[in-house]
PDB file of C-alpha atoms in Angstrom:
ATOM      1  CA  UNK A   1      19.982  83.625  62.542  1.00 97.00           C
ATOM      2  CA  UNK A   2      19.934  80.092  62.460  1.00 98.00           C
ATOM      3  CA  UNK A   3      19.259  79.620  65.793  1.00 98.00           C
ATOM      4  CA  UNK A   4      19.106  80.990  69.689  1.00 98.00           C
ATOM      5  CA  UNK A   5      20.391  78.452  72.151  1.00 98.00           C
ATOM      6  CA  UNK A   6      19.209  79.962  75.495  1.00 98.00           C
ATOM      7  CA  UNK A   7      20.673  78.891  78.750  1.00 98.00           C
ATOM      8  CA  UNK A   8      19.198  79.465  81.711  1.00 98.00           C
ATOM      9  CA  UNK A   9      21.454  80.061  84.545  1.00 98.00           C
ATOM     10  CA  UNK A  10      21.080  79.622  88.548  1.00 97.00           C
ATOM     11  CA  UNK A  11      23.363  78.537  90.597  1.00 96.00           C
ATOM     12  CA  UNK A  12      25.412  76.428  87.959  1.00 96.00           C
ATOM     13  CA  UNK A  13      29.257  77.430  88.215  1.00 96.00           C
ATOM     14  CA  UNK A  14      29.907  73.992  88.588  1.00 95.00           C
ATOM     15  CA  UNK A  15      28.975  73.049  85.343  1.00 96.00           C
ATOM     16  CA  UNK A  16      27.713  76.455  83.153  1.00 98.00           C
ATOM     17  CA  UNK A  17      31.821  76.427  81.186  1.00 98.00           C
ATOM     18  CA  UNK A  18      31.289  72.598  80.049  1.00 97.00           C
ATOM     19  CA  UNK A  19      28.173  73.757  78.712  1.00 98.00           C
ATOM     20  CA  UNK A  20      28.602  77.370  77.323  1.00 98.00           C
ATOM     21  CA  UNK A  21      31.933  75.316  75.379  1.00 98.00           C
ATOM     22  CA  UNK A  22      29.986  72.378  74.805  1.00 98.00           C
ATOM     23  CA  UNK A  23      27.286  75.470  71.980  1.00 98.00           C
ATOM     24  CA  UNK A  24      30.686  77.335  71.041  1.00 98.00           C
ATOM     25  CA  UNK A  25      32.165  74.197  69.779  1.00 98.00           C
ATOM     26  CA  UNK A  26      29.491  73.429  66.702  1.00 98.00           C
ATOM     27  CA  UNK A  27      29.832  73.637  62.662  1.00 96.00           C
ATOM     28  CA  UNK A  28      27.912  76.712  61.744  1.00 98.00           C
ATOM     29  CA  UNK A  29      29.878  80.175  62.235  1.00 97.00           C
ATOM     30  CA  UNK A  30      28.903  82.227  64.760  1.00 97.00           C
ATOM     31  CA  UNK A  31      27.204  85.066  63.251  1.00 97.00           C
ATOM     32  CA  UNK A  32      24.640  82.166  62.301  1.00 98.00           C
ATOM     33  CA  UNK A  33      23.637  81.952  65.801  1.00 98.00           C
ATOM     34  CA  UNK A  34      23.541  82.511  69.260  1.00 98.00           C
ATOM     35  CA  UNK A  35      23.839  82.184  72.241  1.00 98.00           C
ATOM     36  CA  UNK A  36      21.410  83.979  75.282  1.00 98.00           C
ATOM     37  CA  UNK A  37      22.863  83.011  78.689  1.00 98.00           C
ATOM     38  CA  UNK A  38      20.115  84.726  81.356  1.00 98.00           C
ATOM     39  CA  UNK A  39      21.186  85.308  84.677  1.00 98.00           C
ATOM     40  CA  UNK A  40      18.382  84.254  87.245  1.00 97.00           C
ATOM     41  CA  UNK A  41      19.382  86.528  90.310  1.00 97.00           C
ATOM     42  CA  UNK A  42      21.994  83.581  90.664  1.00 96.00           C
ATOM     43  CA  UNK A  43      24.106  84.344  94.128  1.00 95.00           C
ATOM     44  CA  UNK A  44      27.460  82.671  92.301  1.00 96.00           C
ATOM     45  CA  UNK A  45      30.230  82.702  90.301  1.00 96.00           C
ATOM     46  CA  UNK A  46      28.284  81.749  86.821  1.00 97.00           C
ATOM     47  CA  UNK A  47      27.677  85.046  85.508  1.00 97.00           C
ATOM     48  CA  UNK A  48      31.804  85.756  85.691  1.00 98.00           C
ATOM     49  CA  UNK A  49      32.404  82.739  83.624  1.00 98.00           C
ATOM     50  CA  UNK A  50      29.665  83.691  81.111  1.00 98.00           C
ATOM     51  CA  UNK A  51      31.414  87.591  81.122  1.00 98.00           C
ATOM     52  CA  UNK A  52      34.921  85.311  79.880  1.00 98.00           C
ATOM     53  CA  UNK A  53      32.736  83.226  77.149  1.00 98.00           C
ATOM     54  CA  UNK A  54      31.455  86.549  76.096  1.00 98.00           C
ATOM     55  CA  UNK A  55      34.334  88.539  75.490  1.00 97.00           C
ATOM     56  CA  UNK A  56      35.796  86.309  73.139  1.00 96.00           C
ATOM     57  CA  UNK A  57      32.945  84.609  71.379  1.00 98.00           C
ATOM     58  CA  UNK A  58      30.477  87.882  69.777  1.00 97.00           C
ATOM     59  CA  UNK A  59      27.875  85.022  69.797  1.00 98.00           C
ATOM     60  CA  UNK A  60      26.936  84.715  73.376  1.00 98.00           C
ATOM     61  CA  UNK A  61      24.358  87.685  74.286  1.00 98.00           C
ATOM     62  CA  UNK A  62      24.300  87.458  78.279  1.00 98.00           C
ATOM     63  CA  UNK A  63      20.989  88.933  80.784  1.00 98.00           C
ATOM     64  CA  UNK A  64      20.986  89.244  83.759  1.00 98.00           C
ATOM     65  CA  UNK A  65      17.526  89.244  85.578  1.00 97.00           C
ATOM     66  CA  UNK A  66      15.476  89.213  89.191  1.00 97.00           C
ATOM     67  CA  UNK A  67      15.287  85.507  90.418  1.00 96.00           C
ATOM     68  CA  UNK A  68      12.119  84.747  87.986  1.00 96.00           C
ATOM     69  CA  UNK A  69      12.964  80.778  87.822  1.00 95.00           C
ATOM     70  CA  UNK A  70      13.545  77.973  85.335  1.00 96.00           C
ATOM     71  CA  UNK A  71      10.085  79.259  82.950  1.00 97.00           C
ATOM     72  CA  UNK A  72      10.884  82.965  83.983  1.00 97.00           C
ATOM     73  CA  UNK A  73      13.819  82.551  82.937  1.00 98.00           C
ATOM     74  CA  UNK A  74      13.305  80.716  79.319  1.00 98.00           C
ATOM     75  CA  UNK A  75      10.332  83.114  78.266  1.00 98.00           C
ATOM     76  CA  UNK A  76      13.124  86.120  78.942  1.00 98.00           C
ATOM     77  CA  UNK A  77      15.523  83.658  75.852  1.00 98.00           C
ATOM     78  CA  UNK A  78      12.893  83.481  74.611  1.00 98.00           C
ATOM     79  CA  UNK A  79      11.634  88.016  73.850  1.00 98.00           C
ATOM     80  CA  UNK A  80      14.408  88.382  73.093  1.00 98.00           C
ATOM     81  CA  UNK A  81      15.641  85.849  70.621  1.00 98.00           C
ATOM     82  CA  UNK A  82      16.159  86.463  67.467  1.00 98.00           C
ATOM     83  CA  UNK A  83      17.224  82.855  65.974  1.00 98.00           C
ATOM     84  CA  UNK A  84      14.662  80.779  63.429  1.00 98.00           C
ATOM     85  CA  UNK A  85      15.031  78.119  65.587  1.00 98.00           C
ATOM     86  CA  UNK A  86      15.167  77.738  69.074  1.00 98.00           C
ATOM     87  CA  UNK A  87      16.562  75.405  71.797  1.00 98.00           C
ATOM     88  CA  UNK A  88      16.511  75.220  75.267  1.00 98.00           C
ATOM     89  CA  UNK A  89      19.034  74.218  76.771  1.00 98.00           C
ATOM     90  CA  UNK A  90      19.174  73.619  80.910  1.00 98.00           C
ATOM     91  CA  UNK A  91      22.972  74.928  81.969  1.00 97.00           C
ATOM     92  CA  UNK A  92      24.044  72.464  83.648  1.00 96.00           C
ATOM     93  CA  UNK A  93      23.735  69.669  80.472  1.00 97.00           C
ATOM     94  CA  UNK A  94      25.408  70.145  77.847  1.00 97.00           C
ATOM     95  CA  UNK A  95      25.210  68.480  73.997  1.00 98.00           C
ATOM     96  CA  UNK A  96      26.885  66.923  71.207  1.00 97.00           C
ATOM     97  CA  UNK A  97      29.533  69.748  69.815  1.00 97.00           C
ATOM     98  CA  UNK A  98      29.721  69.949  65.713  1.00 98.00           C
ATOM     99  CA  UNK A  99      25.995  68.642  65.793  1.00 97.00           C
ATOM    100  CA  UNK A 100      23.683  72.118  64.304  1.00 98.00           C
ATOM    101  CA  UNK A 101      24.669  71.846  60.831  1.00 98.00           C
ATOM    102  CA  UNK A 102      22.460  68.766  60.238  1.00 98.00           C
ATOM    103  CA  UNK A 103      19.759  69.294  63.162  1.00 98.00           C
ATOM    104  CA  UNK A 104      20.309  72.667  60.943  1.00 98.00           C
ATOM    105  CA  UNK A 105      19.564  70.386  57.541  1.00 98.00           C
ATOM    106  CA  UNK A 106      16.592  68.286  59.158  1.00 98.00           C
ATOM    107  CA  UNK A 107      14.150  71.070  60.631  1.00 98.00           C
ATOM    108  CA  UNK A 108      14.379  72.226  56.315  1.00 98.00           C
ATOM    109  CA  UNK A 109      14.620  70.091  54.650  1.00 97.00           C
ATOM    110  CA  UNK A 110      10.983  68.607  55.941  1.00 98.00           C
ATOM    111  CA  UNK A 111      10.179  72.387  56.456  1.00 98.00           C
ATOM    112  CA  UNK A 112       9.598  71.192  60.379  1.00 98.00           C
ATOM    113  CA  UNK A 113       7.637  73.674  63.532  1.00 98.00           C
ATOM    114  CA  UNK A 114       9.410  71.272  65.804  1.00 98.00           C
ATOM    115  CA  UNK A 115      12.254  68.480  66.472  1.00 98.00           C
ATOM    116  CA  UNK A 116      12.494  65.926  69.026  1.00 97.00           C
ATOM    117  CA  UNK A 117      15.813  65.131  69.712  1.00 96.00           C
ATOM    118  CA  UNK A 118      17.394  62.112  72.009  1.00 92.00           C
ATOM    119  CA  UNK A 119      19.599  62.731  74.565  1.00 93.00           C
ATOM    120  CA  UNK A 120      21.328  60.821  77.431  1.00 92.00           C
ATOM    121  CA  UNK A 121      21.965  60.345  80.784  1.00 92.00           C
ATOM    122  CA  UNK A 122      24.741  61.361  82.992  1.00 91.00           C
ATOM    123  CA  UNK A 123      25.776  61.116  86.447  1.00 88.00           C
ATOM    124  CA  UNK A 124      28.366  63.721  87.568  1.00 86.00           C
ATOM    125  CA  UNK A 125      31.202  60.692  87.226  1.00 84.00           C
ATOM    126  CA  UNK A 126      30.069  60.644  83.649  1.00 80.00           C
ATOM    127  CA  UNK A 127      28.051  57.046  83.596  1.00 84.00           C
ATOM    128  CA  UNK A 128      25.457  56.536  81.351  1.00 83.00           C
ATOM    129  CA  UNK A 129      22.407  56.146  83.566  1.00 84.00           C
ATOM    130  CA  UNK A 130      18.929  54.272  82.280  1.00 78.00           C
ATOM    131  CA  UNK A 131      16.090  55.861  81.780  1.00 73.00           C
ATOM    132  CA  UNK A 132      12.692  55.763  84.224  1.00 66.00           C
ATOM    133  CA  UNK A 133      10.747  53.927  81.649  1.00 66.00           C
ATOM    134  CA  UNK A 134      11.108  53.738  77.414  1.00 63.00           C
ATOM    135  CA  UNK A 135      12.574  57.006  76.287  1.00 61.00           C
ATOM    136  CA  UNK A 136      10.074  56.104  72.640  1.00 68.00           C
ATOM    137  CA  UNK A 137       7.251  54.082  71.519  1.00 70.00           C
ATOM    138  CA  UNK A 138       9.269  53.770  68.390  1.00 79.00           C
ATOM    139  CA  UNK A 139      11.540  55.135  65.678  1.00 86.00           C
ATOM    140  CA  UNK A 140      10.890  56.351  62.508  1.00 90.00           C
ATOM    141  CA  UNK A 141      11.699  58.893  60.011  1.00 91.00           C
ATOM    142  CA  UNK A 142       7.630  59.798  59.102  1.00 96.00           C
ATOM    143  CA  UNK A 143       6.339  63.155  59.610  1.00 98.00           C
ATOM    144  CA  UNK A 144       3.389  63.612  61.706  1.00 98.00           C
ATOM    145  CA  UNK A 145       1.657  65.733  63.763  1.00 98.00           C
ATOM    146  CA  UNK A 146       2.031  66.618  66.859  1.00 98.00           C
ATOM    147  CA  UNK A 147      -1.084  64.246  67.945  1.00 97.00           C
ATOM    148  CA  UNK A 148       0.336  61.193  65.382  1.00 97.00           C
ATOM    149  CA  UNK A 149       3.726  62.239  67.044  1.00 97.00           C
ATOM    150  CA  UNK A 150       2.119  62.038  70.664  1.00 96.00           C
ATOM    151  CA  UNK A 151       0.555  58.535  69.608  1.00 94.00           C
ATOM    152  CA  UNK A 152       3.207  56.712  67.595  1.00 93.00           C
ATOM    153  CA  UNK A 153       6.415  57.965  69.036  1.00 94.00           C
ATOM    154  CA  UNK A 154       6.899  60.090  72.096  1.00 92.00           C
ATOM    155  CA  UNK A 155       7.561  57.605  75.126  1.00 87.00           C
ATOM    156  CA  UNK A 156       6.952  59.716  78.648  1.00 87.00           C
ATOM    157  CA  UNK A 157       9.800  62.393  78.053  1.00 90.00           C
ATOM    158  CA  UNK A 158       8.456  65.536  77.276  1.00 94.00           C
ATOM    159  CA  UNK A 159      11.839  67.879  78.367  1.00 96.00           C
ATOM    160  CA  UNK A 160      11.200  70.991  77.151  1.00 98.00           C
ATOM    161  CA  UNK A 161      15.218  71.018  75.816  1.00 98.00           C
ATOM    162  CA  UNK A 162      13.871  67.414  73.774  1.00 96.00           C
ATOM    163  CA  UNK A 163      12.026  70.067  71.840  1.00 98.00           C
ATOM    164  CA  UNK A 164      13.175  71.972  68.803  1.00 98.00           C
ATOM    165  CA  UNK A 165      10.978  75.137  67.903  1.00 98.00           C
ATOM    166  CA  UNK A 166      10.565  76.981  64.487  1.00 98.00           C
ATOM    167  CA  UNK A 167      10.372  80.975  66.614  1.00 98.00           C
ATOM    168  CA  UNK A 168       6.828  81.545  64.198  1.00 98.00           C
ATOM    169  CA  UNK A 169       5.464  78.965  65.996  1.00 98.00           C
ATOM    170  CA  UNK A 170       6.141  79.898  69.255  1.00 98.00           C
ATOM    171  CA  UNK A 171       4.990  82.890  68.801  1.00 98.00           C
ATOM    172  CA  UNK A 172       2.288  82.434  67.020  1.00 98.00           C
ATOM    173  CA  UNK A 173       0.833  80.347  69.455  1.00 97.00           C
ATOM    174  CA  UNK A 174       1.853  82.559  72.341  1.00 97.00           C
ATOM    175  CA  UNK A 175       3.259  80.105  74.308  1.00 98.00           C
ATOM    176  CA  UNK A 176       5.585  81.107  76.922  1.00 98.00           C
ATOM    177  CA  UNK A 177       6.721  78.556  79.890  1.00 98.00           C
ATOM    178  CA  UNK A 178       3.772  78.507  82.482  1.00 96.00           C
ATOM    179  CA  UNK A 179       5.958  80.495  85.834  1.00 94.00           C
ATOM    180  CA  UNK A 180       6.624  79.706  89.588  1.00 88.00           C
ATOM    181  CA  UNK A 181       5.780  75.965  88.433  1.00 90.00           C
ATOM    182  CA  UNK A 182       7.559  72.995  89.040  1.00 88.00           C
ATOM    183  CA  UNK A 183       8.117  70.128  86.588  1.00 90.00           C
ATOM    184  CA  UNK A 184       6.599  73.260  83.525  1.00 94.00           C
ATOM    185  CA  UNK A 185       7.962  71.014  80.611  1.00 96.00           C
ATOM    186  CA  UNK A 186       5.011  68.787  81.106  1.00 95.00           C
ATOM    187  CA  UNK A 187       2.862  71.500  81.503  1.00 95.00           C
ATOM    188  CA  UNK A 188       4.304  73.937  78.262  1.00 97.00           C
ATOM    189  CA  UNK A 189       4.645  70.269  76.043  1.00 97.00           C
ATOM    190  CA  UNK A 190       0.370  68.962  76.170  1.00 97.00           C
ATOM    191  CA  UNK A 191       0.016  72.703  75.264  1.00 97.00           C
ATOM    192  CA  UNK A 192       2.315  72.779  72.454  1.00 98.00           C
ATOM    193  CA  UNK A 193       2.471  69.505  70.689  1.00 98.00           C
ATOM    194  CA  UNK A 194      -1.561  69.153  69.414  1.00 97.00           C
ATOM    195  CA  UNK A 195      -0.876  72.524  67.539  1.00 97.00           C
ATOM    196  CA  UNK A 196       2.284  71.486  65.965  1.00 98.00           C
ATOM    197  CA  UNK A 197       1.142  71.051  62.209  1.00 98.00           C
ATOM    198  CA  UNK A 198       5.292  69.270  61.453  1.00 98.00           C
ATOM    199  CA  UNK A 199       7.252  67.614  63.679  1.00 98.00           C
ATOM    200  CA  UNK A 200      10.585  64.720  63.070  1.00 98.00           C
ATOM    201  CA  UNK A 201      12.439  62.380  65.279  1.00 96.00           C
ATOM    202  CA  UNK A 202      15.851  63.010  65.506  1.00 95.00           C
ATOM    203  CA  UNK A 203      17.619  60.038  65.629  1.00 90.00           C
ATOM    204  CA  UNK A 204      20.428  60.149  67.469  1.00 91.00           C
ATOM    205  CA  UNK A 205      22.195  61.473  70.186  1.00 92.00           C
ATOM    206  CA  UNK A 206      22.902  64.936  70.340  1.00 95.00           C
ATOM    207  CA  UNK A 207      22.196  66.158  74.250  1.00 97.00           C
ATOM    208  CA  UNK A 208      23.872  64.871  77.746  1.00 96.00           C
ATOM    209  CA  UNK A 209      21.584  65.403  80.511  1.00 96.00           C
ATOM    210  CA  UNK A 210      22.684  65.712  83.907  1.00 94.00           C
ATOM    211  CA  UNK A 211      21.118  64.034  86.628  1.00 87.00           C
ATOM    212  CA  UNK A 212      22.350  65.547  90.208  1.00 74.00           C
ATOM    213  CA  UNK A 213      20.768  64.509  92.833  1.00 63.00           C
ATOM    214  CA  UNK A 214      20.154  68.042  94.546  1.00 53.00           C
ATOM    215  CA  UNK A 215      18.279  68.961  90.686  1.00 51.00           C
ATOM    216  CA  UNK A 216      14.817  70.508  90.279  1.00 47.00           C
ATOM    217  CA  UNK A 217      13.644  66.641  89.416  1.00 49.00           C
ATOM    218  CA  UNK A 218      15.319  64.775  92.555  1.00 49.00           C
ATOM    219  CA  UNK A 219      14.478  66.745  95.643  1.00 60.00           C
ATOM    220  CA  UNK A 220      10.748  66.695  95.804  1.00 78.00           C
ATOM    221  CA  UNK A 221       8.731  69.293  98.487  1.00 88.00           C
ATOM    222  CA  UNK A 222       5.637  69.375  99.045  1.00 91.00           C
ATOM    223  CA  UNK A 223       4.897  72.246  96.032  1.00 92.00           C
ATOM    224  CA  UNK A 224       6.561  70.226  93.546  1.00 93.00           C
ATOM    225  CA  UNK A 225       4.277  66.516  95.352  1.00 94.00           C
ATOM    226  CA  UNK A 226       1.629  69.569  94.028  1.00 94.00           C
ATOM    227  CA  UNK A 227       2.940  70.627  91.172  1.00 94.00           C
ATOM    228  CA  UNK A 228       3.529  66.687  90.145  1.00 95.00           C
ATOM    229  CA  UNK A 229      -0.513  67.157  90.603  1.00 96.00           C
ATOM    230  CA  UNK A 230      -2.050  68.784  88.324  1.00 95.00           C
ATOM    231  CA  UNK A 231       0.542  67.970  85.670  1.00 96.00           C
ATOM    232  CA  UNK A 232      -0.777  64.792  86.572  1.00 97.00           C
ATOM    233  CA  UNK A 233      -4.759  65.562  85.987  1.00 97.00           C
ATOM    234  CA  UNK A 234      -4.210  67.872  83.452  1.00 96.00           C
ATOM    235  CA  UNK A 235      -2.735  64.693  81.806  1.00 97.00           C
ATOM    236  CA  UNK A 236      -5.713  62.872  83.141  1.00 97.00           C
ATOM    237  CA  UNK A 237      -8.349  65.439  81.909  1.00 97.00           C
ATOM    238  CA  UNK A 238      -6.694  64.719  78.768  1.00 96.00           C
ATOM    239  CA  UNK A 239      -7.740  60.638  78.758  1.00 96.00           C
ATOM    240  CA  UNK A 240     -11.067  61.583  78.393  1.00 94.00           C
ATOM    241  CA  UNK A 241     -10.853  64.026  76.030  1.00 93.00           C
ATOM    242  CA  UNK A 242      -9.050  62.346  73.282  1.00 90.00           C
ATOM    243  CA  UNK A 243      -9.287  58.813  72.832  1.00 89.00           C
ATOM    244  CA  UNK A 244      -6.836  58.720  69.994  1.00 93.00           C
ATOM    245  CA  UNK A 245      -4.376  59.779  72.434  1.00 96.00           C
ATOM    246  CA  UNK A 246      -5.834  57.973  75.190  1.00 95.00           C
ATOM    247  CA  UNK A 247      -3.058  55.483  76.681  1.00 93.00           C
ATOM    248  CA  UNK A 248       0.183  58.711  75.969  1.00 95.00           C
ATOM    249  CA  UNK A 249      -2.574  60.556  77.841  1.00 96.00           C
ATOM    250  CA  UNK A 250      -2.215  57.351  80.528  1.00 95.00           C
ATOM    251  CA  UNK A 251       0.866  57.719  80.287  1.00 94.00           C
ATOM    252  CA  UNK A 252       1.397  60.466  80.904  1.00 95.00           C
ATOM    253  CA  UNK A 253      -0.681  60.964  84.512  1.00 96.00           C
ATOM    254  CA  UNK A 254       0.335  57.759  85.590  1.00 96.00           C
ATOM    255  CA  UNK A 255       3.735  58.220  85.773  1.00 93.00           C
ATOM    256  CA  UNK A 256       3.628  61.783  87.882  1.00 95.00           C
ATOM    257  CA  UNK A 257       1.438  60.266  89.867  1.00 96.00           C
ATOM    258  CA  UNK A 258       3.885  57.386  90.062  1.00 94.00           C
ATOM    259  CA  UNK A 259       6.251  60.081  90.802  1.00 92.00           C
ATOM    260  CA  UNK A 260       4.936  61.516  93.685  1.00 94.00           C
ATOM    261  CA  UNK A 261       3.920  59.019  95.610  1.00 94.00           C
ATOM    262  CA  UNK A 262       7.632  57.739  95.464  1.00 91.00           C
ATOM    263  CA  UNK A 263       8.075  61.746  96.353  1.00 91.00           C
ATOM    264  CA  UNK A 264       6.292  60.602  99.497  1.00 92.00           C
ATOM    265  CA  UNK A 265       7.771  57.520 100.095  1.00 91.00           C
ATOM    266  CA  UNK A 266      11.433  59.106  99.822  1.00 90.00           C
ATOM    267  CA  UNK A 267      10.291  62.161 101.991  1.00 91.00           C
ATOM    268  CA  UNK A 268       8.761  60.077 104.095  1.00 92.00           C
ATOM    269  CA  UNK A 269       5.393  63.147 104.362  1.00 93.00           C
ATOM    270  CA  UNK A 270       1.779  61.454 105.371  1.00 94.00           C
ATOM    271  CA  UNK A 271       0.996  64.720 104.724  1.00 94.00           C
ATOM    272  CA  UNK A 272       2.143  64.712 101.470  1.00 95.00           C
ATOM    273  CA  UNK A 273       0.682  61.248 100.538  1.00 95.00           C
ATOM    274  CA  UNK A 274      -2.872  62.215 102.349  1.00 95.00           C
ATOM    275  CA  UNK A 275      -2.759  64.924  99.061  1.00 96.00           C
ATOM    276  CA  UNK A 276      -2.288  62.486  96.715  1.00 96.00           C
ATOM    277  CA  UNK A 277      -5.262  60.277  97.630  1.00 96.00           C
ATOM    278  CA  UNK A 278      -7.610  63.301  97.880  1.00 96.00           C
ATOM    279  CA  UNK A 279      -6.900  64.186  94.549  1.00 96.00           C
ATOM    280  CA  UNK A 280      -6.923  59.989  93.616  1.00 96.00           C
ATOM    281  CA  UNK A 281     -10.601  60.211  95.238  1.00 96.00           C
ATOM    282  CA  UNK A 282     -11.735  64.257  93.880  1.00 96.00           C
ATOM    283  CA  UNK A 283     -11.373  62.300  90.832  1.00 96.00           C
ATOM    284  CA  UNK A 284     -12.184  59.435  90.794  1.00 96.00           C
ATOM    285  CA  UNK A 285      -8.110  58.802  89.543  1.00 96.00           C
ATOM    286  CA  UNK A 286      -8.793  54.947  89.395  1.00 95.00           C
ATOM    287  CA  UNK A 287      -6.583  53.324  86.973  1.00 96.00           C
ATOM    288  CA  UNK A 288      -2.682  53.530  86.881  1.00 96.00           C
ATOM    289  CA  UNK A 289      -0.985  52.298  83.085  1.00 94.00           C
ATOM    290  CA  UNK A 290       2.074  50.277  84.298  1.00 92.00           C
ATOM    291  CA  UNK A 291       5.513  51.314  84.674  1.00 87.00           C
ATOM    292  CA  UNK A 292       8.738  52.833  85.218  1.00 84.00           C
ATOM    293  CA  UNK A 293      11.026  50.371  87.581  1.00 83.00           C
ATOM    294  CA  UNK A 294       9.411  46.933  88.790  1.00 87.00           C
ATOM    295  CA  UNK A 295       8.517  48.101  92.122  1.00 87.00           C
ATOM    296  CA  UNK A 296       6.736  51.220  90.129  1.00 89.00           C
ATOM    297  CA  UNK A 297       4.423  48.602  87.921  1.00 90.00           C
ATOM    298  CA  UNK A 298       3.528  45.967  90.842  1.00 92.00           C
ATOM    299  CA  UNK A 299       2.546  49.214  92.851  1.00 91.00           C
ATOM    300  CA  UNK A 300       0.019  50.372  89.332  1.00 94.00           C
ATOM    301  CA  UNK A 301      -1.071  46.250  89.158  1.00 94.00           C
ATOM    302  CA  UNK A 302      -1.905  45.835  93.060  1.00 93.00           C
ATOM    303  CA  UNK A 303      -3.573  50.107  92.484  1.00 95.00           C
ATOM    304  CA  UNK A 304      -5.653  49.261  89.983  1.00 96.00           C
ATOM    305  CA  UNK A 305      -6.121  45.143  91.273  1.00 95.00           C
ATOM    306  CA  UNK A 306      -6.998  46.414  95.576  1.00 94.00           C
ATOM    307  CA  UNK A 307      -8.433  50.315  94.742  1.00 93.00           C
ATOM    308  CA  UNK A 308      -7.320  53.090  96.331  1.00 92.00           C
ATOM    309  CA  UNK A 309      -7.992  53.387  99.493  1.00 92.00           C
ATOM    310  CA  UNK A 310      -6.059  50.047 100.091  1.00 93.00           C
ATOM    311  CA  UNK A 311      -2.712  50.997  98.591  1.00 92.00           C
ATOM    312  CA  UNK A 312      -3.105  54.632 100.574  1.00 94.00           C
ATOM    313  CA  UNK A 313      -2.676  52.235 104.070  1.00 94.00           C
ATOM    314  CA  UNK A 314      -0.111  49.801 102.185  1.00 92.00           C
ATOM    315  CA  UNK A 315       2.163  53.336 102.366  1.00 93.00           C
ATOM    316  CA  UNK A 316       1.112  54.601 105.600  1.00 94.00           C
ATOM    317  CA  UNK A 317       2.001  52.138 107.123  1.00 94.00           C
ATOM    318  CA  UNK A 318       5.353  52.180 105.860  1.00 90.00           C
ATOM    319  CA  UNK A 319       6.187  55.090 105.976  1.00 92.00           C
ATOM    320  CA  UNK A 320       4.945  54.895 109.935  1.00 90.00           C
ATOM    321  CA  UNK A 321       7.194  52.169 110.295  1.00 88.00           C
ATOM    322  CA  UNK A 322       9.874  53.224 108.368  1.00 76.00           C
TER     323      UNK A 322
END
């Protein structure tokens, strides 16, 4: 079997049909791939939608479990996968039709452990949304090892669905997603990418990422901000350990810190702001790579020029008067 497409499902009945249809509208036969739908304790009508599709499509496998979160659902799918290659697909997104044959060809011909795909951000109205920062450093057809790919090709986006992995690679390295954690995609990438021997860019758009206003990445709370800071500290530590990848990890930890600060400002949370400030002081983080929107880049420049305490006084004042 060539592919296992793993779809974690929780409260996505509005979007699930489109996702499954896109996975079925492919250019390889159904006995060459499987669609593993993990119903993660979803209280909505998602299970009925999945069952209706499974009646006429033997490639669909449905697994039901108590809610374990996105990481737990992905791990369940991986545990039950039989495909040569694994593609984690978020069930509110969808993929390009008739794309699997070309993807498989590139994976096999170049004996890749992993393929990194390109995508479009889509609003619920179907409009293209520009990325927060550059998606890619440079377009290259070269085959890299993981560290070379991180240095030369990758931008700051490390979505799990943007990497198609060889299943044997994931199993040999005993890679699974960290459970009970938000923003687990970056955590997973930090552990997987340096171990890859052969990875290449698939320079064609084949994934459509639905940017929902109430999705995990667009609604921040204190726990999410703590998990963002956890990823920031991981990247900061790695930036000190790996000089060859210092810029890559600087961009990563800076984007996380700026995302957390943005969450504090939008949520008007002085408690979360104090938590971030304490983290920066404790670990002596004195530099932010200018990244993201014009506002975030200005924030980075001010932070680098005038220091942590100054910028936090300004943000604190803004939260109080806003």
